[in-house]
DNA sequence: CCAGGCTTGGAGG
DNA sequence: CCTCCAAGCCTGG
């Protein structure tokens, strides 16, 4: 089975996903959608359902590089909660700046919930648009309270 | 080797 | 409170 690509909606954005079985290779936010399916878990998550996505694996967490360790630590942040760049850095044994770099290059947002990593003062950055980060966090807070 | 990034904490106004 | 700045770490070019 080859790698599958597809997209689904999250608010005004389209979420493009490249994946194969339970392994996700790429996730990115775009203005336009593309044909094809996305993993069920991501579909439910983007629809605002309660979904932890732990059934999916990310290519980003494979290997022993520092970035991979950072991505694994980020996946451990519970849905509805956040951690700062500095906290993740201490947990992994690196510097906050390195965490920022890793988040900026995260190949699989959502699966590796980089939106849950915020600056010590303020929300921190998010590309292509910080508004996506705020929307994801708002949704997760809402879902957490719902139970 | 060097630039630059989704940081941070401290100094100084 | 706000601006400025360097320390510090990693990756890609």
mmCIF file of C-alpha atoms (C1' of nucleotides) in Angstrom:
data_model
loop_
_atom_site.group_PDB
_atom_site.id
_atom_site.type_symbol
_atom_site.label_atom_id
_atom_site.label_comp_id
_atom_site.label_asym_id
_atom_site.label_seq_id
_atom_site.Cartn_x
_atom_site.Cartn_y
_atom_site.Cartn_z
ATOM 1 C CA UNK A 1 0.000 0.000 0.000
ATOM 2 C CA UNK A 2 1.437 3.330 -1.064
ATOM 3 C CA UNK A 3 1.421 6.595 0.830
ATOM 4 C CA UNK A 4 -2.001 8.226 0.700
ATOM 5 C CA UNK A 5 -2.662 11.954 0.527
ATOM 6 C CA UNK A 6 -5.854 13.816 1.293
ATOM 7 C CA UNK A 7 -7.295 16.697 3.231
ATOM 8 C CA UNK A 8 -10.078 17.635 5.588
ATOM 9 C CA UNK A 9 -11.402 20.872 7.011
ATOM 10 C CA UNK A 10 -10.518 22.661 10.208
ATOM 11 C CA UNK A 11 -12.450 25.890 10.391
ATOM 12 C CA UNK A 12 -11.425 28.074 7.496
ATOM 13 C CA UNK A 13 -8.339 25.956 6.841
ATOM 14 C CA UNK A 14 -7.697 22.743 4.994
ATOM 15 C CA UNK A 15 -5.529 20.126 6.626
ATOM 16 C CA UNK A 16 -3.398 18.176 4.160
ATOM 17 C CA UNK A 17 -2.175 14.776 5.297
ATOM 18 C CA UNK A 18 0.275 12.290 3.754
ATOM 19 C CA UNK A 19 0.010 8.925 5.500
ATOM 20 C CA UNK A 20 0.127 5.166 5.287
ATOM 21 C CA UNK A 21 -1.799 2.972 7.703
ATOM 22 C CA UNK A 22 -1.165 4.356 11.186
ATOM 23 C CA UNK A 23 2.002 6.241 10.206
ATOM 24 C CA UNK A 24 1.743 9.931 9.318
ATOM 25 C CA UNK A 25 4.448 11.513 7.151
ATOM 26 C CA UNK A 26 3.240 15.054 6.640
ATOM 27 C CA UNK A 27 0.545 17.387 7.905
ATOM 28 C CA UNK A 28 0.181 20.982 6.807
ATOM 29 C CA UNK A 29 -2.398 23.751 6.842
ATOM 30 C CA UNK A 30 -3.381 25.271 3.520
ATOM 31 C CA UNK A 31 -5.991 27.560 2.014
ATOM 32 C CA UNK A 32 -7.259 24.979 -0.448
ATOM 33 C CA UNK A 33 -8.157 21.338 -0.089
ATOM 34 C CA UNK A 34 -7.065 18.322 -2.138
ATOM 35 C CA UNK A 35 -8.862 15.118 -3.033
ATOM 36 C CA UNK A 36 -8.298 12.033 -0.936
ATOM 37 C CA UNK A 37 -8.876 10.689 2.564
ATOM 38 C CA UNK A 38 -7.255 11.492 5.885
ATOM 39 C CA UNK A 39 -6.990 9.112 8.862
ATOM 40 C CA UNK A 40 -10.292 8.681 10.728
ATOM 41 C CA UNK A 41 -8.753 9.977 13.939
ATOM 42 C CA UNK A 42 -7.658 13.221 12.296
ATOM 43 C CA UNK A 43 -11.062 13.619 10.664
ATOM 44 C CA UNK A 44 -12.784 13.324 14.021
ATOM 45 C CA UNK A 45 -10.266 15.608 15.689
ATOM 46 C CA UNK A 46 -10.726 18.332 13.084
ATOM 47 C CA UNK A 47 -14.481 18.007 13.424
ATOM 48 C CA UNK A 48 -14.112 19.036 17.044
ATOM 49 C CA UNK A 49 -14.677 15.617 18.578
ATOM 50 C CA UNK A 50 -12.849 14.349 21.610
ATOM 51 C CA UNK A 51 -9.891 12.531 20.098
ATOM 52 C CA UNK A 52 -6.419 11.841 21.490
ATOM 53 C CA UNK A 53 -4.761 10.704 18.244
ATOM 54 C CA UNK A 54 -2.579 8.269 20.184
ATOM 55 C CA UNK A 55 -3.495 5.548 17.697
ATOM 56 C CA UNK A 56 -1.413 7.355 15.077
ATOM 57 C CA UNK A 57 2.361 7.399 14.783
ATOM 58 C CA UNK A 58 4.403 10.261 13.363
ATOM 59 C CA UNK A 59 7.521 9.991 11.264
ATOM 60 C CA UNK A 60 8.829 12.902 13.338
ATOM 61 C CA UNK A 61 9.206 10.840 16.494
ATOM 62 C CA UNK A 62 11.307 8.103 14.862
ATOM 63 C CA UNK A 63 15.019 7.946 15.539
ATOM 64 C CA UNK A 64 17.329 9.136 18.273
ATOM 65 C CA UNK A 65 17.939 12.722 17.190
ATOM 66 C CA UNK A 66 17.315 15.593 19.576
ATOM 67 C CA UNK A 67 14.384 16.722 17.486
ATOM 68 C CA UNK A 68 12.801 13.271 17.690
ATOM 69 C CA UNK A 69 13.122 13.374 21.475
ATOM 70 C CA UNK A 70 11.537 16.820 21.495
ATOM 71 C CA UNK A 71 8.639 15.610 19.348
ATOM 72 C CA UNK A 72 8.073 12.658 21.672
ATOM 73 C CA UNK A 73 7.990 14.968 24.690
ATOM 74 C CA UNK A 74 5.484 17.197 22.925
ATOM 75 C CA UNK A 75 3.222 14.234 22.187
ATOM 76 C CA UNK A 76 3.145 13.554 25.921
ATOM 77 C CA UNK A 77 1.391 16.865 26.625
ATOM 78 C CA UNK A 78 -2.231 15.960 27.432
ATOM 79 C CA UNK A 79 -5.020 17.301 25.253
ATOM 80 C CA UNK A 80 -6.366 20.507 26.743
ATOM 81 C CA UNK A 81 -3.093 21.379 28.446
ATOM 82 C CA UNK A 82 0.012 23.295 27.413
ATOM 83 C CA UNK A 83 3.727 23.391 28.195
ATOM 84 C CA UNK A 84 6.290 26.117 27.566
ATOM 85 C CA UNK A 85 9.273 25.853 25.228
ATOM 86 C CA UNK A 86 11.470 26.015 28.308
ATOM 87 C CA UNK A 87 9.671 23.155 30.061
ATOM 88 C CA UNK A 88 10.004 20.884 27.056
ATOM 89 C CA UNK A 89 13.656 21.854 26.753
ATOM 90 C CA UNK A 90 14.379 20.888 30.363
ATOM 91 C CA UNK A 91 12.475 17.640 29.980
ATOM 92 C CA UNK A 92 14.566 16.659 26.976
ATOM 93 C CA UNK A 93 17.842 18.201 28.105
ATOM 94 C CA UNK A 94 18.245 20.931 25.497
ATOM 95 C CA UNK A 95 17.681 24.678 25.094
ATOM 96 C CA UNK A 96 14.361 26.499 24.567
ATOM 97 C CA UNK A 97 15.614 27.832 21.265
ATOM 98 C CA UNK A 98 16.122 24.300 19.987
ATOM 99 C CA UNK A 99 12.531 23.487 20.907
ATOM 100 C CA UNK A 100 11.376 26.521 18.939
ATOM 101 C CA UNK A 101 13.307 25.326 15.927
ATOM 102 C CA UNK A 102 11.844 21.852 16.232
ATOM 103 C CA UNK A 103 8.308 23.223 16.407
ATOM 104 C CA UNK A 104 8.893 25.458 13.411
ATOM 105 C CA UNK A 105 9.953 22.429 11.384
ATOM 106 C CA UNK A 106 7.456 19.949 12.791
ATOM 107 C CA UNK A 107 6.521 17.825 9.755
ATOM 108 C CA UNK A 108 3.305 16.590 11.365
ATOM 109 C CA UNK A 109 1.394 19.247 13.297
ATOM 110 C CA UNK A 110 -1.702 17.938 15.152
ATOM 111 C CA UNK A 111 -0.204 14.428 15.396
ATOM 112 C CA UNK A 112 2.732 16.056 17.171
ATOM 113 C CA UNK A 113 0.690 18.764 18.943
ATOM 114 C CA UNK A 114 3.138 21.627 18.615
ATOM 115 C CA UNK A 115 0.258 24.038 19.223
ATOM 116 C CA UNK A 116 0.334 22.957 22.891
ATOM 117 C CA UNK A 117 3.812 24.422 23.247
ATOM 118 C CA UNK A 118 3.539 28.086 24.184
ATOM 119 C CA UNK A 119 5.975 30.815 25.151
ATOM 120 C CA UNK A 120 6.439 31.609 28.813
ATOM 121 C CA UNK A 121 4.761 34.938 28.175
ATOM 122 C CA UNK A 122 2.192 34.726 25.438
ATOM 123 C CA UNK A 123 1.082 32.121 22.976
ATOM 124 C CA UNK A 124 4.258 31.835 20.941
ATOM 125 C CA UNK A 125 4.471 31.429 17.203
ATOM 126 C CA UNK A 126 2.759 29.142 14.747
ATOM 127 C CA UNK A 127 2.968 28.975 10.990
ATOM 128 C CA UNK A 128 1.319 29.564 8.680
ATOM 129 C CA UNK A 129 -0.930 31.502 11.074
ATOM 130 C CA UNK A 130 -0.991 31.880 14.886
ATOM 131 C CA UNK A 131 -4.776 32.028 14.655
ATOM 132 C CA UNK A 132 -4.743 28.284 13.952
ATOM 133 C CA UNK A 133 -2.875 27.678 17.186
ATOM 134 C CA UNK A 134 -5.415 29.677 19.142
ATOM 135 C CA UNK A 135 -8.300 27.861 17.485
ATOM 136 C CA UNK A 136 -6.815 24.436 18.231
ATOM 137 C CA UNK A 137 -6.189 25.325 21.873
ATOM 138 C CA UNK A 138 -9.644 26.804 22.265
ATOM 139 C CA UNK A 139 -11.200 23.668 20.813
ATOM 140 C CA UNK A 140 -9.208 21.399 23.105
ATOM 141 C CA UNK A 141 -10.121 23.409 26.185
ATOM 142 C CA UNK A 142 -13.750 23.208 25.173
ATOM 143 C CA UNK A 143 -13.582 19.446 24.614
ATOM 144 C CA UNK A 144 -11.738 18.856 27.845
ATOM 145 C CA UNK A 145 -14.460 20.549 29.828
ATOM 146 C CA UNK A 146 -17.162 18.625 28.021
ATOM 147 C CA UNK A 147 -15.892 15.178 29.070
ATOM 148 C "C1'" DC B 1 31.468 26.739 9.163
ATOM 149 C "C1'" DC B 2 27.708 29.943 9.710
ATOM 150 C "C1'" DA B 3 23.067 31.857 9.870
ATOM 151 C "C1'" DG B 4 18.853 31.843 11.922
ATOM 152 C "C1'" DG B 5 14.830 30.097 14.527
ATOM 153 C "C1'" DC B 6 7.477 29.368 17.103
ATOM 154 C "C1'" DT B 7 13.008 31.349 23.580
ATOM 155 C "C1'" DT B 8 14.448 33.055 27.866
ATOM 156 C "C1'" DG B 9 16.141 35.669 31.750
ATOM 157 C "C1'" DG B 10 18.572 39.572 33.155
ATOM 158 C "C1'" DA B 11 19.976 44.459 32.855
ATOM 159 C "C1'" DG B 12 18.736 49.120 32.403
ATOM 160 C "C1'" DG B 13 15.670 53.035 31.301
ATOM 161 C "C1'" DC C 1 6.127 48.042 31.918
ATOM 162 C "C1'" DC C 2 9.237 48.082 27.926
ATOM 163 C "C1'" DT C 3 13.484 47.506 24.989
ATOM 164 C "C1'" DC C 4 17.862 45.415 24.249
ATOM 165 C "C1'" DC C 5 21.029 41.584 24.321
ATOM 166 C "C1'" DA C 6 23.553 37.497 24.780
ATOM 167 C "C1'" DA C 7 23.509 32.654 26.075
ATOM 168 C "C1'" DG C 8 22.529 28.335 24.047
ATOM 169 C "C1'" DC C 9 21.197 24.286 20.818
ATOM 170 C "C1'" DC C 10 20.134 22.244 16.588
ATOM 171 C "C1'" DT C 11 19.746 21.681 11.584
ATOM 172 C "C1'" DG C 12 20.258 22.902 6.749
ATOM 173 C "C1'" DG C 13 22.838 25.140 3.342
#
